PDB file of C-alpha atoms in Angstrom:
ATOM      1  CA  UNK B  20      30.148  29.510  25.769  1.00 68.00           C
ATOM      2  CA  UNK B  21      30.289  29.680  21.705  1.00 69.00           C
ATOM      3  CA  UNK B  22      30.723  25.744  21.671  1.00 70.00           C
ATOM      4  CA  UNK B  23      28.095  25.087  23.999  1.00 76.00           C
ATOM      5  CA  UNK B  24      25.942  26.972  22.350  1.00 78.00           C
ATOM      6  CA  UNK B  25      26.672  25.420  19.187  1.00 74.00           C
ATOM      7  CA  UNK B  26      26.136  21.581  20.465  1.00 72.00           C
ATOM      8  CA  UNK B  27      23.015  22.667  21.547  1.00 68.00           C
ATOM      9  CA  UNK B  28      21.664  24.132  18.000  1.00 68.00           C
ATOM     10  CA  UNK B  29      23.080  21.787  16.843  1.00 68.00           C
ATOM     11  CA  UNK B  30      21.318  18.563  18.784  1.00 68.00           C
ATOM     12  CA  UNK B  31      18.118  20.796  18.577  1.00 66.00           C
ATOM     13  CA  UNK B  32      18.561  20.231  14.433  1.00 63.00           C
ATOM     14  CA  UNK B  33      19.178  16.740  14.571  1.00 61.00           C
ATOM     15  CA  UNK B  34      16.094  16.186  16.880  1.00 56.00           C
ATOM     16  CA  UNK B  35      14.422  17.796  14.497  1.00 58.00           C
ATOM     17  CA  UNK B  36      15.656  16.216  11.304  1.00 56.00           C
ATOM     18  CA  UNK B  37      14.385  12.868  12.823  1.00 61.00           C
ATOM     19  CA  UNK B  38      11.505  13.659  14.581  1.00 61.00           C
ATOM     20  CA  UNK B  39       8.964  10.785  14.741  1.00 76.00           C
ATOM     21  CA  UNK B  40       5.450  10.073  15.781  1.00 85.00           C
ATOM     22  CA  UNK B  41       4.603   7.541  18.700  1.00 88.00           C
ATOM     23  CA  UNK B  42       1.929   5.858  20.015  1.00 91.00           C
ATOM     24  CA  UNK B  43       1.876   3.862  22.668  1.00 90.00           C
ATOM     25  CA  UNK B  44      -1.006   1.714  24.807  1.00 90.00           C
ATOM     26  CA  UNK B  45      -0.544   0.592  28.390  1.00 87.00           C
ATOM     27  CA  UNK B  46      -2.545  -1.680  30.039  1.00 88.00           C
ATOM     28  CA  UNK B  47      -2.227  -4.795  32.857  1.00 88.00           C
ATOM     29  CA  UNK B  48      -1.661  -8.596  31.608  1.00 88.00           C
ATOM     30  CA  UNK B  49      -2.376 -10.685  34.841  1.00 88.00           C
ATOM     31  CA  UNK B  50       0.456 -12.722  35.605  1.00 86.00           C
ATOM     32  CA  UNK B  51      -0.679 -15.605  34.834  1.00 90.00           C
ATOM     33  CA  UNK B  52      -1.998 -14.863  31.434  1.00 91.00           C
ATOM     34  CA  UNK B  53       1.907 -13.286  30.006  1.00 88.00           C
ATOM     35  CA  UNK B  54       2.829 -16.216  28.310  1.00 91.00           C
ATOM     36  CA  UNK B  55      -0.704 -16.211  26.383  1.00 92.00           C
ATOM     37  CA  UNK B  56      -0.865 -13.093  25.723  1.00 91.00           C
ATOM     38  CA  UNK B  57       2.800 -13.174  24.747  1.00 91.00           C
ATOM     39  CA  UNK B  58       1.858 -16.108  21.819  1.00 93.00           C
ATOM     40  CA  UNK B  59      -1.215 -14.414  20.465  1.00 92.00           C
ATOM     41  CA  UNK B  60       0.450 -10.808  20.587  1.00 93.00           C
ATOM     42  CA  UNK B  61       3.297 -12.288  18.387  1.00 94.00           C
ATOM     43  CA  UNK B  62       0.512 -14.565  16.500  1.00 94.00           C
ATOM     44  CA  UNK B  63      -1.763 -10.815  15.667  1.00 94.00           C
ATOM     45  CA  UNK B  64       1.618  -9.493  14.301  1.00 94.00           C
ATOM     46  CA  UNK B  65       2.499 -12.066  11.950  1.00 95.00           C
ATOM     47  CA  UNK B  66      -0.674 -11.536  10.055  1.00 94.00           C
ATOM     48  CA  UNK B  67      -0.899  -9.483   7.178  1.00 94.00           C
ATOM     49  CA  UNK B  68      -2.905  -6.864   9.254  1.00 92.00           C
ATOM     50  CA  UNK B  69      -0.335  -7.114  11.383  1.00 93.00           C
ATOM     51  CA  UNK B  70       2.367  -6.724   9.364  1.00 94.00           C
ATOM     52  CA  UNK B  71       1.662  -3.806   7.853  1.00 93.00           C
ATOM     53  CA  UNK B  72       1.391  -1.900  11.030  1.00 93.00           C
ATOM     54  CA  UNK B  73       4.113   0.533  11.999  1.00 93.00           C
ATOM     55  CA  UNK B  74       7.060  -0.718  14.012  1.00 92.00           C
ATOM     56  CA  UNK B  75       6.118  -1.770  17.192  1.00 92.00           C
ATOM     57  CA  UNK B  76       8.035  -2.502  20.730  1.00 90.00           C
ATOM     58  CA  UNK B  77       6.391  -3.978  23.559  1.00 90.00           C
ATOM     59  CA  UNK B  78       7.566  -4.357  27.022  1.00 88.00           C
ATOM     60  CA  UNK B  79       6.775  -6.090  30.256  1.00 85.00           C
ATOM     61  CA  UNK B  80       7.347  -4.149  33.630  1.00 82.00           C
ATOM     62  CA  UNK B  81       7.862  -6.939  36.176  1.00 77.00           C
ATOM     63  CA  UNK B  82       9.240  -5.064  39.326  1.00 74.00           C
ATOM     64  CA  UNK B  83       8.139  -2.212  40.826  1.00 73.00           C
ATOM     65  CA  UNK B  84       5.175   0.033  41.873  1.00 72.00           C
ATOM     66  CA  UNK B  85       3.256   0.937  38.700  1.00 74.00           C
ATOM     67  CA  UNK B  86      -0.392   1.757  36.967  1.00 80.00           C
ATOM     68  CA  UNK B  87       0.389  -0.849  34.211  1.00 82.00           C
ATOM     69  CA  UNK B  88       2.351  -3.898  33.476  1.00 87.00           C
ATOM     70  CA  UNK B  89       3.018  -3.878  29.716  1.00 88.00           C
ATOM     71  CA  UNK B  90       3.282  -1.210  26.892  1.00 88.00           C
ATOM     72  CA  UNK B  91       2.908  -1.274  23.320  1.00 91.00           C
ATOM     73  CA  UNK B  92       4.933   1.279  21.716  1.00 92.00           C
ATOM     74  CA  UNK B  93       4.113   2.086  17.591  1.00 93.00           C
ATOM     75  CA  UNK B  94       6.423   4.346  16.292  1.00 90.00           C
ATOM     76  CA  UNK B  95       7.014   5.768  12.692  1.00 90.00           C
ATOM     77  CA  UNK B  96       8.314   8.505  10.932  1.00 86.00           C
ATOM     78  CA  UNK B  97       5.320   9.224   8.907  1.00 87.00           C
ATOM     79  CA  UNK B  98       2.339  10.345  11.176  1.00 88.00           C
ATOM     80  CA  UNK B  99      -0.035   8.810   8.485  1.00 91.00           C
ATOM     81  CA  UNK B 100       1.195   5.352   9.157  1.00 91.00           C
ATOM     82  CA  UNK B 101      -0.509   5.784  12.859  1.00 92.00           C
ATOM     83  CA  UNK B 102      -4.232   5.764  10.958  1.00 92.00           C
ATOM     84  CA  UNK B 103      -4.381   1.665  11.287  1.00 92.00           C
ATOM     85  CA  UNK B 104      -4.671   2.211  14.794  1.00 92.00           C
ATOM     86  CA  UNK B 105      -7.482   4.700  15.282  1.00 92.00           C
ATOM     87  CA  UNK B 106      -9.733   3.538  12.324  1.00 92.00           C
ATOM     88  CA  UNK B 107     -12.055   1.507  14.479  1.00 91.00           C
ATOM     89  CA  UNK B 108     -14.556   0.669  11.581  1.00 92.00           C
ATOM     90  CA  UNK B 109     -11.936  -1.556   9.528  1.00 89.00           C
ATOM     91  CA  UNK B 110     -10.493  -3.065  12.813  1.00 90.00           C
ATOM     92  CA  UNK B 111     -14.331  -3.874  13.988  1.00 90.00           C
ATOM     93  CA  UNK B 112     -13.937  -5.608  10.401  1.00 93.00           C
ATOM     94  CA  UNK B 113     -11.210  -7.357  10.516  1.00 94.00           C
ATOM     95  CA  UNK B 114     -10.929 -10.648  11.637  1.00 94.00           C
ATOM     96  CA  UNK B 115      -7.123 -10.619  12.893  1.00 93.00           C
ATOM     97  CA  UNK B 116      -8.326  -7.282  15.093  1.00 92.00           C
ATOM     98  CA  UNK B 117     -10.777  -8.926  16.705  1.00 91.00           C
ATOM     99  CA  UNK B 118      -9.470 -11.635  17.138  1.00 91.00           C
ATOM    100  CA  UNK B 119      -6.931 -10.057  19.236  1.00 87.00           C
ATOM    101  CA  UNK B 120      -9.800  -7.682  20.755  1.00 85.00           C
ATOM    102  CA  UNK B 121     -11.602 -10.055  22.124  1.00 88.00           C
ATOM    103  CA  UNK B 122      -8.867 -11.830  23.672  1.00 88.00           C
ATOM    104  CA  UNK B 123      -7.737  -8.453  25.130  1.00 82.00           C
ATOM    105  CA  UNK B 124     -11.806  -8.072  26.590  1.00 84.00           C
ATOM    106  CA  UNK B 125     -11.691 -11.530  28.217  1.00 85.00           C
ATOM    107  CA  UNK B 126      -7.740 -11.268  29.776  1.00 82.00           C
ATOM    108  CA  UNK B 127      -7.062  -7.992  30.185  1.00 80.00           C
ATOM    109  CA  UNK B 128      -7.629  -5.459  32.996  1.00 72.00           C
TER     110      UNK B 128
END
């Protein structure tokens, strides 16, 4: 019982220790718009804007029952690197955001 109790404090520090902050947006590519959306997602995140973003993971559920078809995970260590994301008066302008926005209000459901 001592050792288990010991593993556990001690995976509850090391959670701890590297704690990090996520964010993630879900949302539904149609099919037939993936490969677009694919080439101007990876187009938005080789500008400098988005570059200096957190790191970011997105994947593509293709199989399946489900209330969304792709996620974009940002996740940092740093809770202040999330800001980019919510300040919606420099990404209204910013032409790489909108850019991307707008391609999001036309394809996206």
């Amino acid at each position: 019982m001592k050792h288990i109790t010991q593993l556990c404090l001690l995976v509850f520090m090391g959670l701890n220790l590297n704690a990090q902050t996520w964010v993630n947006f879900d949302f539904t590519v149609p099919m037939d718009k993936a490969e677009a959306f694919n080439a101007n997602w990876a187009e938005f995140m080789n500008t400098e804007t988005g570059k200096a973003l957190p790191m970011c993971f997105m994947s593509q559920h293709e199989m399946g029952a489900a209330t969304h078809n792709t996620s974009i995970s940002f996740v940092s260590d740093d809770v202040n690197d999330m800001a980019p994301l919510f300040d919606y008066q420099a990404i209204f302008q910013n032409p790489d955001w909108m850019k991307m926005w707008a391609w999001f209000g036309m394809n996206v459901e």
